[in-house]
Coordinates of C-alpha atoms in Angstrom, one line a residue:
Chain A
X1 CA -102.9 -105.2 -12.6
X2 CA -102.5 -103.6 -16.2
X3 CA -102.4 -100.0 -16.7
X4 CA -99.7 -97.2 -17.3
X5 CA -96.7 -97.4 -15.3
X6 CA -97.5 -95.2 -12.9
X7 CA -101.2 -96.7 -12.2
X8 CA -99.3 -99.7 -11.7
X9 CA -97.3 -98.4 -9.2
X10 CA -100.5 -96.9 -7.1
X11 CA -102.3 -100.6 -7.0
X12 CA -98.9 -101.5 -5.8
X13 CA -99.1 -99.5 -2.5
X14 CA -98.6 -101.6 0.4
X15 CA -96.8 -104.7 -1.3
X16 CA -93.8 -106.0 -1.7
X17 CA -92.2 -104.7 -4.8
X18 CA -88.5 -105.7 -6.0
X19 CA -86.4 -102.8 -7.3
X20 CA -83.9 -103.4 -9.7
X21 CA -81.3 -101.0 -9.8
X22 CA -78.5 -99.6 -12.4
X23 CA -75.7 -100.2 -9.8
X24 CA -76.6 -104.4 -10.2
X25 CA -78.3 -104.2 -6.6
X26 CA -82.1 -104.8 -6.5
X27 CA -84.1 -104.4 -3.3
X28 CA -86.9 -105.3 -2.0
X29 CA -89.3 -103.8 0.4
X30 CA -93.2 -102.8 1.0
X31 CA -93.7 -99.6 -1.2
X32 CA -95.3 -97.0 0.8
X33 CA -94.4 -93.8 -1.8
X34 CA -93.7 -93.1 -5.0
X35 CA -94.0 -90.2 -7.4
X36 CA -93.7 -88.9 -10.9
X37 CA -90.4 -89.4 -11.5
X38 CA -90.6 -93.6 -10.5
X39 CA -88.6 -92.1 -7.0
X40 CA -90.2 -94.9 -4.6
X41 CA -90.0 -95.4 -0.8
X42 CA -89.7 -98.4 0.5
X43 CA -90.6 -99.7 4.0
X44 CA -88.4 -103.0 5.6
X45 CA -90.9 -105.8 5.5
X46 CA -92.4 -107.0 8.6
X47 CA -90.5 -110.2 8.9
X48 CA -86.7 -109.7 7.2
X49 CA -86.7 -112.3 4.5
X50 CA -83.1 -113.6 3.5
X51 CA -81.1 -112.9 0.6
X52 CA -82.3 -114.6 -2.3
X53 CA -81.3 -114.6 -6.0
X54 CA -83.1 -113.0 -8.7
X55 CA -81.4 -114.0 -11.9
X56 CA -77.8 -112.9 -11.3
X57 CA -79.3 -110.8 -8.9
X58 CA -78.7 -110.6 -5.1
X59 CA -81.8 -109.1 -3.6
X60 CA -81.7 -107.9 -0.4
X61 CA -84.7 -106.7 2.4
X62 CA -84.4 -103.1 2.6
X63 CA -84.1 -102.3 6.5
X64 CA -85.0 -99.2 7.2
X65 CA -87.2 -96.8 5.4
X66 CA -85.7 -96.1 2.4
X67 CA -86.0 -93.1 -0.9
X68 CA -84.9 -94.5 -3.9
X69 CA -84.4 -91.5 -6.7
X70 CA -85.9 -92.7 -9.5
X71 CA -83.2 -92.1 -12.0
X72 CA -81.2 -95.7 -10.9
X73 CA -83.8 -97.6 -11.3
X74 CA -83.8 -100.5 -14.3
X75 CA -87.4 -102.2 -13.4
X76 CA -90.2 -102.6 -10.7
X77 CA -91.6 -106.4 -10.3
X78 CA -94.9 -105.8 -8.2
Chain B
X1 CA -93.1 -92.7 7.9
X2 CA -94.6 -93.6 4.8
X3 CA -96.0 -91.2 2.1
X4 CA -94.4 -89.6 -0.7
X5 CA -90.4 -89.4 -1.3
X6 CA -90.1 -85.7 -1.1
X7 CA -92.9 -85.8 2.1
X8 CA -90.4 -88.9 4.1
X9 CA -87.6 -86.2 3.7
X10 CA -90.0 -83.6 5.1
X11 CA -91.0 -85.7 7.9
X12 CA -87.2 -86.3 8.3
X13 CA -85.7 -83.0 8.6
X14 CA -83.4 -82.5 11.5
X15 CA -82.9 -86.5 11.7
X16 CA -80.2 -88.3 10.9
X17 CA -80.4 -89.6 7.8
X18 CA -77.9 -91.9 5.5
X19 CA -77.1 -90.9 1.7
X20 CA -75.9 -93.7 -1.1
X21 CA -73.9 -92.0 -3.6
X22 CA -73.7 -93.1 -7.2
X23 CA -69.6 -92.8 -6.9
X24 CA -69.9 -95.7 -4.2
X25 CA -69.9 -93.8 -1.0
X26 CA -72.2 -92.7 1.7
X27 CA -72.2 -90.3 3.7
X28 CA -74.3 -89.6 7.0
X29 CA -76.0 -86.6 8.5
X30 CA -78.5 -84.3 10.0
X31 CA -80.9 -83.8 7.4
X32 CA -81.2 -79.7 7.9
X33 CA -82.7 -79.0 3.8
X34 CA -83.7 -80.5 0.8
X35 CA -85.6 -79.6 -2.9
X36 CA -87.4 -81.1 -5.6
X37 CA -84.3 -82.4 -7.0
X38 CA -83.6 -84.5 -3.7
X39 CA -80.5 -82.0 -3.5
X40 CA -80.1 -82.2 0.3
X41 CA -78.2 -80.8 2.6
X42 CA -76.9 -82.5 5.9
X43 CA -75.4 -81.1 9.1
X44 CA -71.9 -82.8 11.0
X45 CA -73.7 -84.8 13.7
X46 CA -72.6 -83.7 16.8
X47 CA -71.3 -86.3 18.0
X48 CA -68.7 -87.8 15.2
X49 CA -69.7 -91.1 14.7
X50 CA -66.7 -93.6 14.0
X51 CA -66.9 -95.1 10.1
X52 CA -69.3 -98.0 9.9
X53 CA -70.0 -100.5 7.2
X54 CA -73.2 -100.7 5.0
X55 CA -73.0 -103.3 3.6
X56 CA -69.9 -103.3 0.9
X57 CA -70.5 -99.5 1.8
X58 CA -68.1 -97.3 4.0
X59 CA -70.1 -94.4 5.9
X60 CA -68.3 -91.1 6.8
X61 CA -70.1 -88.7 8.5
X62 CA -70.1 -85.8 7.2
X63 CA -67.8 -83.2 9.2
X64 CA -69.0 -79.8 7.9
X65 CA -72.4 -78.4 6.5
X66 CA -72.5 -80.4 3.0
X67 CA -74.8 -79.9 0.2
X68 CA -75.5 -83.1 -1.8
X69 CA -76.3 -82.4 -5.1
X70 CA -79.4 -84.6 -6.2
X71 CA -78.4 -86.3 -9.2
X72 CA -75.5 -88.0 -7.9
X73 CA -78.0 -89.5 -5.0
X74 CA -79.0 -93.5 -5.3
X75 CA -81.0 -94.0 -1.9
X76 CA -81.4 -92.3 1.2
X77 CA -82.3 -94.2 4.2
X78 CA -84.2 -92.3 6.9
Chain C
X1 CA -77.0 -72.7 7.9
X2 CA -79.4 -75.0 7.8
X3 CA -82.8 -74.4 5.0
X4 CA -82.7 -75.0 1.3
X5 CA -79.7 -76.3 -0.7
X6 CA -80.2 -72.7 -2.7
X7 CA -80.5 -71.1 0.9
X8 CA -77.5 -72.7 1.8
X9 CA -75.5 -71.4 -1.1
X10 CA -77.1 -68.0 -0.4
X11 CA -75.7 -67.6 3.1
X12 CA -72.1 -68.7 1.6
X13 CA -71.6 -66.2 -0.7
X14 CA -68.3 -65.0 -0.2
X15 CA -67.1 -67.5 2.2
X16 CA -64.9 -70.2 1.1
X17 CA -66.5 -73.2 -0.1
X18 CA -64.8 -76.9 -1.3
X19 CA -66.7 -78.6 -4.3
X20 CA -66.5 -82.0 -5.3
X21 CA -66.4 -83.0 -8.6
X22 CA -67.7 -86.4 -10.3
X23 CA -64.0 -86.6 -11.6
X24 CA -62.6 -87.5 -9.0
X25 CA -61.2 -83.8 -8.0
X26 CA -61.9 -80.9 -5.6
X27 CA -61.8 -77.3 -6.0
X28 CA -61.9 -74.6 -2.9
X29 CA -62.4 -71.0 -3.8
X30 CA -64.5 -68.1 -2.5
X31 CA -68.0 -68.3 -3.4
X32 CA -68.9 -65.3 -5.6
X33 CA -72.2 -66.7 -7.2
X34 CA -74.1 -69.9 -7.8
X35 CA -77.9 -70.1 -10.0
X36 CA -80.6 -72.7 -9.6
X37 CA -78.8 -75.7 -12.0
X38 CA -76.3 -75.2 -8.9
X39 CA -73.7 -73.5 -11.5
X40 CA -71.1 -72.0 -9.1
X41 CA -68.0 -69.1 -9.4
X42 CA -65.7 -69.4 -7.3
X43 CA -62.9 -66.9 -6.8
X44 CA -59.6 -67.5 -5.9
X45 CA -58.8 -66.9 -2.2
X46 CA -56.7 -63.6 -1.5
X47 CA -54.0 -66.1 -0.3
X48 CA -53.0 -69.3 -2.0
X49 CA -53.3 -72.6 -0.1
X50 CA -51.2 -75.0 -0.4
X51 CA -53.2 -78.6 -1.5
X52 CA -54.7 -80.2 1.4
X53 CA -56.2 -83.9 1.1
X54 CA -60.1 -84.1 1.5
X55 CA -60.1 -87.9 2.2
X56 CA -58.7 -89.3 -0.9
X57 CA -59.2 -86.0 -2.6
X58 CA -56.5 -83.4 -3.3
X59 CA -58.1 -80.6 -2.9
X60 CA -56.3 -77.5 -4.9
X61 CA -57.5 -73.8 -4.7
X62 CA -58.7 -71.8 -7.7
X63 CA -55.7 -69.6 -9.2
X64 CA -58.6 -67.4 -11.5
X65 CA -62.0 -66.8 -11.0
X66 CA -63.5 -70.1 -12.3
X67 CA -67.2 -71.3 -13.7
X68 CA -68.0 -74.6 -13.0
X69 CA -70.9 -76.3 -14.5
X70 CA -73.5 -77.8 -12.0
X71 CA -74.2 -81.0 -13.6
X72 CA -70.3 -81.4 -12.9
X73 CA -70.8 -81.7 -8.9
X74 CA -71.3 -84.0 -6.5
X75 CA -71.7 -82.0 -3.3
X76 CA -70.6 -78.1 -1.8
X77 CA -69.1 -77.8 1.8
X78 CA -69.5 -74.9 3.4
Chain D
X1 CA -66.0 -60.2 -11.3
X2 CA -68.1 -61.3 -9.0
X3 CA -71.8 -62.9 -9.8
X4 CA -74.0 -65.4 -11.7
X5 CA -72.4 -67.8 -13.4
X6 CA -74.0 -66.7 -16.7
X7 CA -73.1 -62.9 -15.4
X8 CA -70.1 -64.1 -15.6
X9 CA -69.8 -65.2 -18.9
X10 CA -70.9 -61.7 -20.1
X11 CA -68.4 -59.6 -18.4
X12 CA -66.4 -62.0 -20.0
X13 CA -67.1 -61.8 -23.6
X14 CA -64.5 -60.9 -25.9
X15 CA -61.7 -62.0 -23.5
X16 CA -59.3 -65.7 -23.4
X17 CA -60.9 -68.0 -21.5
X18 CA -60.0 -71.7 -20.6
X19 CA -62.7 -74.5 -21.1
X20 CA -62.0 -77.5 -19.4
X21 CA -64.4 -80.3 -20.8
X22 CA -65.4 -83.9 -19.8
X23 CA -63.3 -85.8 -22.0
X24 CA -60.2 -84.4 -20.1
X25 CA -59.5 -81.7 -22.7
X26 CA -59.1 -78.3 -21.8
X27 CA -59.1 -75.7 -24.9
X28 CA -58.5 -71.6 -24.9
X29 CA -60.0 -69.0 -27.1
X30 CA -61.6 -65.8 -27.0
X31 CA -65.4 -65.7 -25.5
X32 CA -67.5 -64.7 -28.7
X33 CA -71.1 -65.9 -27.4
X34 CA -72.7 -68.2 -24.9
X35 CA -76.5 -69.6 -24.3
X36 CA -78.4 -70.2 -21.1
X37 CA -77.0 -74.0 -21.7
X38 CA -73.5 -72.6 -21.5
X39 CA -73.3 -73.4 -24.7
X40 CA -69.7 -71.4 -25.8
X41 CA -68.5 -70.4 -29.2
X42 CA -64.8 -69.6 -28.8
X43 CA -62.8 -67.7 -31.4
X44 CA -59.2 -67.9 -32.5
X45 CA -56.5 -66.1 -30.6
X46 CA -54.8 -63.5 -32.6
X47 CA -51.9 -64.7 -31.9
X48 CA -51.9 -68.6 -31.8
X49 CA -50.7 -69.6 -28.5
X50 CA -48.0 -73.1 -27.8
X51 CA -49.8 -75.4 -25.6
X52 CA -49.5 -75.0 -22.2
X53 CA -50.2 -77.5 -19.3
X54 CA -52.8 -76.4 -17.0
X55 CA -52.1 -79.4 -14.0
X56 CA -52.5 -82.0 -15.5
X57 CA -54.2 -80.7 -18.6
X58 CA -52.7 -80.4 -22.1
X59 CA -54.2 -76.8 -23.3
X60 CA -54.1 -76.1 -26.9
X61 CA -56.1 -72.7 -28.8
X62 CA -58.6 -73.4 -31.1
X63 CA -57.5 -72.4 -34.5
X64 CA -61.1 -72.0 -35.8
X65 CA -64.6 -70.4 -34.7
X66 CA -65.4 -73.6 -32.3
X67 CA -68.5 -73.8 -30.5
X68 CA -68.8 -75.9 -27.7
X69 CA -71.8 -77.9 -26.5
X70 CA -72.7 -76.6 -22.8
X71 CA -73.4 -80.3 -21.5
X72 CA -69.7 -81.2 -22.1
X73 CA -68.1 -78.3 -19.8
X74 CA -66.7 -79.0 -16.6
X75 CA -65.7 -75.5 -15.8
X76 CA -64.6 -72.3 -17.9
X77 CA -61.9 -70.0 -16.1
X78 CA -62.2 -66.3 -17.2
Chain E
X1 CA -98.7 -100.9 -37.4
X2 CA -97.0 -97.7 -39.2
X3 CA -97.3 -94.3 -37.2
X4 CA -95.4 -92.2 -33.9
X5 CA -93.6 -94.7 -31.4
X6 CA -96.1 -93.6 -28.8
X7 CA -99.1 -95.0 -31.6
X8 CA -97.2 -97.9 -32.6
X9 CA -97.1 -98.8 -28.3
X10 CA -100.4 -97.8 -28.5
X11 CA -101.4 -100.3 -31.2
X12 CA -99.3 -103.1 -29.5
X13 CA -101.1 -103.4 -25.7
X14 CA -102.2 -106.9 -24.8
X15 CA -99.4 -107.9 -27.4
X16 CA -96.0 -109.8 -26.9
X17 CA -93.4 -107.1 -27.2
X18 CA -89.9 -107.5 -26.6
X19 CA -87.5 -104.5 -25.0
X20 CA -84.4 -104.3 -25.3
X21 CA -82.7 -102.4 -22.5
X22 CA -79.0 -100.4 -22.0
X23 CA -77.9 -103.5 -19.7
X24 CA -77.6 -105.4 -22.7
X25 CA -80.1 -107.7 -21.4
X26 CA -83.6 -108.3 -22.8
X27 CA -86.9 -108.8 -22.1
X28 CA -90.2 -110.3 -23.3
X29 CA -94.0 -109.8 -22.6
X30 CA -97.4 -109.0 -22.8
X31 CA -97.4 -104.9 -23.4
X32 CA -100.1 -104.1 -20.3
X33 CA -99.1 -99.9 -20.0
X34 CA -97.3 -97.0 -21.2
X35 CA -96.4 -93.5 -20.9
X36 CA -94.9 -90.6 -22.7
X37 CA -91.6 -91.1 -21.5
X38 CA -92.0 -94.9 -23.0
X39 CA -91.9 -96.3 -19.4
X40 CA -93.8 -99.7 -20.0
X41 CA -95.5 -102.5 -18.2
X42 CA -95.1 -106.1 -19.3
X43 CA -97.5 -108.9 -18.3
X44 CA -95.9 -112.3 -18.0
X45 CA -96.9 -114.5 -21.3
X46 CA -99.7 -116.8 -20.2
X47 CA -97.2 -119.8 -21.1
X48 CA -93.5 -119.0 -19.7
X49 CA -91.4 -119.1 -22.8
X50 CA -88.0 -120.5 -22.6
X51 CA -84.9 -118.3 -23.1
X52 CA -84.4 -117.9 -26.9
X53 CA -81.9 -115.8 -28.5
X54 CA -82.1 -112.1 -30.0
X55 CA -78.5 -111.9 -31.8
X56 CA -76.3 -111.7 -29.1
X57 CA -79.0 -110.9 -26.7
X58 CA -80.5 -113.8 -24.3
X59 CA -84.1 -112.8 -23.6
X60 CA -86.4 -113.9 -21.1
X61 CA -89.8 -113.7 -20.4
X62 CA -91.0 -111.8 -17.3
X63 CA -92.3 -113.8 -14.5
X64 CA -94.3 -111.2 -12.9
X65 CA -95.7 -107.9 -13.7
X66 CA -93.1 -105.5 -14.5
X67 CA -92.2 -101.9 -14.8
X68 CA -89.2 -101.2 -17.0
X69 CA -88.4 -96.9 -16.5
X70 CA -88.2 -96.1 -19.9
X71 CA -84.9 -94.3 -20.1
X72 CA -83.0 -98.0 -20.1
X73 CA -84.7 -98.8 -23.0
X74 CA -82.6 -98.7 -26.5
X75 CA -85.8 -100.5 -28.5
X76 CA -89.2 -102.0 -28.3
X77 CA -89.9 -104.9 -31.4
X78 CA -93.5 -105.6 -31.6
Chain F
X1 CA -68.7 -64.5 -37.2
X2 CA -68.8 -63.9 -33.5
X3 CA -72.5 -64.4 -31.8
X4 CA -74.7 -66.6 -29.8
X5 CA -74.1 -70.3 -30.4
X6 CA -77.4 -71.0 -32.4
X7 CA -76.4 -67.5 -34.6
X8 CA -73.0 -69.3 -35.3
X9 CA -75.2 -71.8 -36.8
X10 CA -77.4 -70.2 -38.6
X11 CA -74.2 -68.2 -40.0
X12 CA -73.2 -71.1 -40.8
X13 CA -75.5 -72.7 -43.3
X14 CA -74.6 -74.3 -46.4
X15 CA -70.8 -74.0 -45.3
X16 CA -68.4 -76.6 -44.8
X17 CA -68.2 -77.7 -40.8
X18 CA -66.6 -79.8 -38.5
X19 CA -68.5 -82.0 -35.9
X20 CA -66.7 -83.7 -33.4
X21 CA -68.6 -86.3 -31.2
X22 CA -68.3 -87.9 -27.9
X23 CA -67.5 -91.8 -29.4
X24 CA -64.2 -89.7 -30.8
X25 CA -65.4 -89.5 -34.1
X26 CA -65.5 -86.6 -36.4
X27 CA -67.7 -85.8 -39.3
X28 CA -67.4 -83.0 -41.9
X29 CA -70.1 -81.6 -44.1
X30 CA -71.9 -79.3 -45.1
X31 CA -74.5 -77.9 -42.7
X32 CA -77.8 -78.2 -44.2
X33 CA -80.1 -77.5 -41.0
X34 CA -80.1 -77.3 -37.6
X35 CA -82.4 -76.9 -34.1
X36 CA -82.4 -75.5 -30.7
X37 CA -81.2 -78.8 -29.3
X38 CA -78.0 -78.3 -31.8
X39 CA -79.3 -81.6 -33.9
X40 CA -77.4 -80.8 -37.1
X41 CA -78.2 -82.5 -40.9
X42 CA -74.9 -82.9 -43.0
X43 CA -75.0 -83.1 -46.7
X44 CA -72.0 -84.7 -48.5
X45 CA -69.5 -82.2 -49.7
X46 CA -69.6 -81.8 -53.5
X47 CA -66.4 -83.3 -53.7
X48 CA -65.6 -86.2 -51.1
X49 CA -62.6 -85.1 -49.5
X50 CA -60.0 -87.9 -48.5
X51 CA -59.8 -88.3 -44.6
X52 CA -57.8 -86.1 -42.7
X53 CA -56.8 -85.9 -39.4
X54 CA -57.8 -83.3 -36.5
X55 CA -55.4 -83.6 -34.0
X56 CA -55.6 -87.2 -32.6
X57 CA -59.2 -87.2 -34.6
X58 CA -59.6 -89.0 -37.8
X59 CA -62.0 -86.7 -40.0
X60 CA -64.3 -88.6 -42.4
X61 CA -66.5 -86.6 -45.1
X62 CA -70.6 -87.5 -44.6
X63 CA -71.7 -89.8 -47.9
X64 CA -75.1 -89.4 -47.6
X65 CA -77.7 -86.5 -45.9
X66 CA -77.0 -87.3 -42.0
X67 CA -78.5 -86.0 -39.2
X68 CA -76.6 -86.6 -35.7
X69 CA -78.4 -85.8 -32.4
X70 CA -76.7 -83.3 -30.4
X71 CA -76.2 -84.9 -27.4
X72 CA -73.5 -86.4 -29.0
X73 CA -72.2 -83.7 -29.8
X74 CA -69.0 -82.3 -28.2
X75 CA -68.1 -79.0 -30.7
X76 CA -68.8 -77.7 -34.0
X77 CA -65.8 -76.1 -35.8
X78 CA -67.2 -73.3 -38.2
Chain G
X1 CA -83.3 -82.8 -48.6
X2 CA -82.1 -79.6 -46.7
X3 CA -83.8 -78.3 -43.6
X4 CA -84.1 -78.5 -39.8
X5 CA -83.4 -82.6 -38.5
X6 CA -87.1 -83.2 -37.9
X7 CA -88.2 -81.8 -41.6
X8 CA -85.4 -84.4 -42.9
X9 CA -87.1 -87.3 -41.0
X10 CA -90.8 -86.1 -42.5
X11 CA -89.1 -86.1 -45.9
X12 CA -87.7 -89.4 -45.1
X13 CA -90.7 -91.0 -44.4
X14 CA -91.1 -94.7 -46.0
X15 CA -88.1 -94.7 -47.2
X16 CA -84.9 -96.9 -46.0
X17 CA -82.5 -95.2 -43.3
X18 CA -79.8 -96.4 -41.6
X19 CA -80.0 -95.6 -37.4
X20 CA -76.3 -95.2 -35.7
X21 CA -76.7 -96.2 -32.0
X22 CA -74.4 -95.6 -29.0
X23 CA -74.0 -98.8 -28.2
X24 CA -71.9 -99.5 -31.5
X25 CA -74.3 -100.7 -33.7
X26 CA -76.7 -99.9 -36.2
X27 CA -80.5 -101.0 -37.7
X28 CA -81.6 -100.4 -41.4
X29 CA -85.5 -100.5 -42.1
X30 CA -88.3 -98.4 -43.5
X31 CA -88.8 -95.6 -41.6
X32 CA -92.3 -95.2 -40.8
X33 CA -92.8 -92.7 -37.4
X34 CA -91.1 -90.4 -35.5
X35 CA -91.1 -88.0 -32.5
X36 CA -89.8 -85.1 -31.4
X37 CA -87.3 -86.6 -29.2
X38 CA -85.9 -88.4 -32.6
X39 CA -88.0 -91.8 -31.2
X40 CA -88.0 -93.4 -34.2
X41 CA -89.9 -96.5 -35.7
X42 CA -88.5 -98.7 -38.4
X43 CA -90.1 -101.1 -40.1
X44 CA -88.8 -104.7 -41.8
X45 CA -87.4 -104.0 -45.2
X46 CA -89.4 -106.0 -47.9
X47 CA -86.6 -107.8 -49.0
X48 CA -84.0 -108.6 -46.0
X49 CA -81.3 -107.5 -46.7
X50 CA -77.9 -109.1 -45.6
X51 CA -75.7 -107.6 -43.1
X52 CA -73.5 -105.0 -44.4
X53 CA -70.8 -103.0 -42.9
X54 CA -71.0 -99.0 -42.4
X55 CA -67.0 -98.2 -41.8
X56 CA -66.6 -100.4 -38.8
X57 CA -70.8 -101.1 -37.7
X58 CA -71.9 -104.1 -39.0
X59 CA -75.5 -102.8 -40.0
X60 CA -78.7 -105.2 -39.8
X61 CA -81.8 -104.7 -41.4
X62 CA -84.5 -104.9 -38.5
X63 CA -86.7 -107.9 -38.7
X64 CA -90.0 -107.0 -37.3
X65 CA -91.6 -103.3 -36.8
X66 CA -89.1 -101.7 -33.9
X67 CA -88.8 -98.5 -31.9
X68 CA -85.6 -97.0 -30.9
X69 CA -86.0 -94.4 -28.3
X70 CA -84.3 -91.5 -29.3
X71 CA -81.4 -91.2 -27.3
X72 CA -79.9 -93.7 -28.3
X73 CA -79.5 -92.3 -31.3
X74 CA -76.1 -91.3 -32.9
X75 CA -77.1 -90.8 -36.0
X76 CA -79.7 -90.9 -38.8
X77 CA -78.4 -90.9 -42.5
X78 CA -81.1 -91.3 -45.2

């Protein structure tokens, strides 16, 4: 799963990915989009997982199809 | 519903769509337009929907035709 | 009025518009002109309004025609 | 007066302006040049001006050639 | 390991690198991808270090593959 | 000295100038160079001139050859 | 050591410069690369020198060969 970012991102299509964001939020959700700018769509997994902690971090299950714009976003775990 | 950002907010055009702001607000609408730049612009419902939470978030609908300049956009859920 | 943000603007020109500011403020003037970084002139409308509240905004008309840099707003209602 | 933002600035040149910047600063000169960036260089009055309040602005006239970095401007009024 | 930043990167895959980012946070791993716009991917080290200190910073290894966007990054020590 | 921002520079060379930046510092120099992104390189005045004050601005001469990125940049007094 | 910022930097190759940052501090190394974004790399002085202050910064001398992407730059003085 090495490769530049964005190569990353494409082997990452249809998994779970967390997204941590500038606001302190992260999310998590299947990544069904993404494009050159690291804006990413996320689906709501099939089964809603609960909160859970990521560091400091609350992460939450997206629940709806959701469009992240690219410029909030700190990291991508895949 | 999945596919690239800018093709979700294609496929979401005249839906009603929900729009995270970086300033902590949200606002909620009938997706008539977007760009490149995820500038969007969203229509007044036609029925006013009373305020409801988003999580910590409090979610106005918008009450005239508003455009949404893309920068200041975190997510959009569709 | 639905289509583009830019074909939104378009159709507005010389109609009054509000614009929201990431400081916190609110401007309404007539629209006399707008470019593509979403730059906008508003003039000041033939008669003075008195400040109405937007929300939490006050909202105060333009006294002289005014240039306001697009990277400055957070969304146009039209 | 009416136009592009940058048509604007033209049909301004030569003339007082008022440019209100980010920092919550407003200053006043005479329009001597501007860039696609609005980038501004402001000249001296000819006749230095007190400071004036514009709201809640203090105003004051540069006493020097001054240019002005376009990314700071909120908005110029011509 | 003198040269560019994007040859020096270049020079450092399948190393341990440590990125500092705007958050004030920091962290540590195994340089798997990059781009022009110094987005990076970091492997988790093969043996999960324990939190040691960079000044004031506390760093941590990544756990899983990560994508850091490159425009939270203030430095990259290889 | 009237002119397009980057022709203020240019006119500019070699002359003593003013550079006030967005931390709410100030450095003076002379202007050695200069680009289209209004980077500037300050040399040391001849004579190191005591700090002054520019409005609420303390002013500090440049020891040594400095270049300062012009995003940080908020004016250049001429 | 006159010219346009980027010439100053290719003048300034391998020798010591000090790097202002935004965050308030400030690294001192060797600098051996650079980019047109002012990216910078600096590598470890040969002899570590102790931390010294720059008005208010404390300075460091960078330890091991680091990138700073370039905007966090403030300031280069060599």
């Amino acid at each position: 799963m090495s490769g530049r970012p964005l190569d990353v991102l494409e082997a990452s299509l249809n998994e779970t990915v967390t997204v941590e964001l500038k606001d302190g939020t992260a999310a998590v959700g299947i990544l069904s989009g993404y494009d050159q700018h690291m804006n990413v769509v996320l689906d709501a997994p099939g089964e809603v997982e609960e909160s859970e902690a990521l560091g400091d971090l609350t992460v939450d299950s997206v629940e709806d199809t959701t469009i992240i714009r690219g410029d909030n976003v700190v990291s991508i775990t895949v």
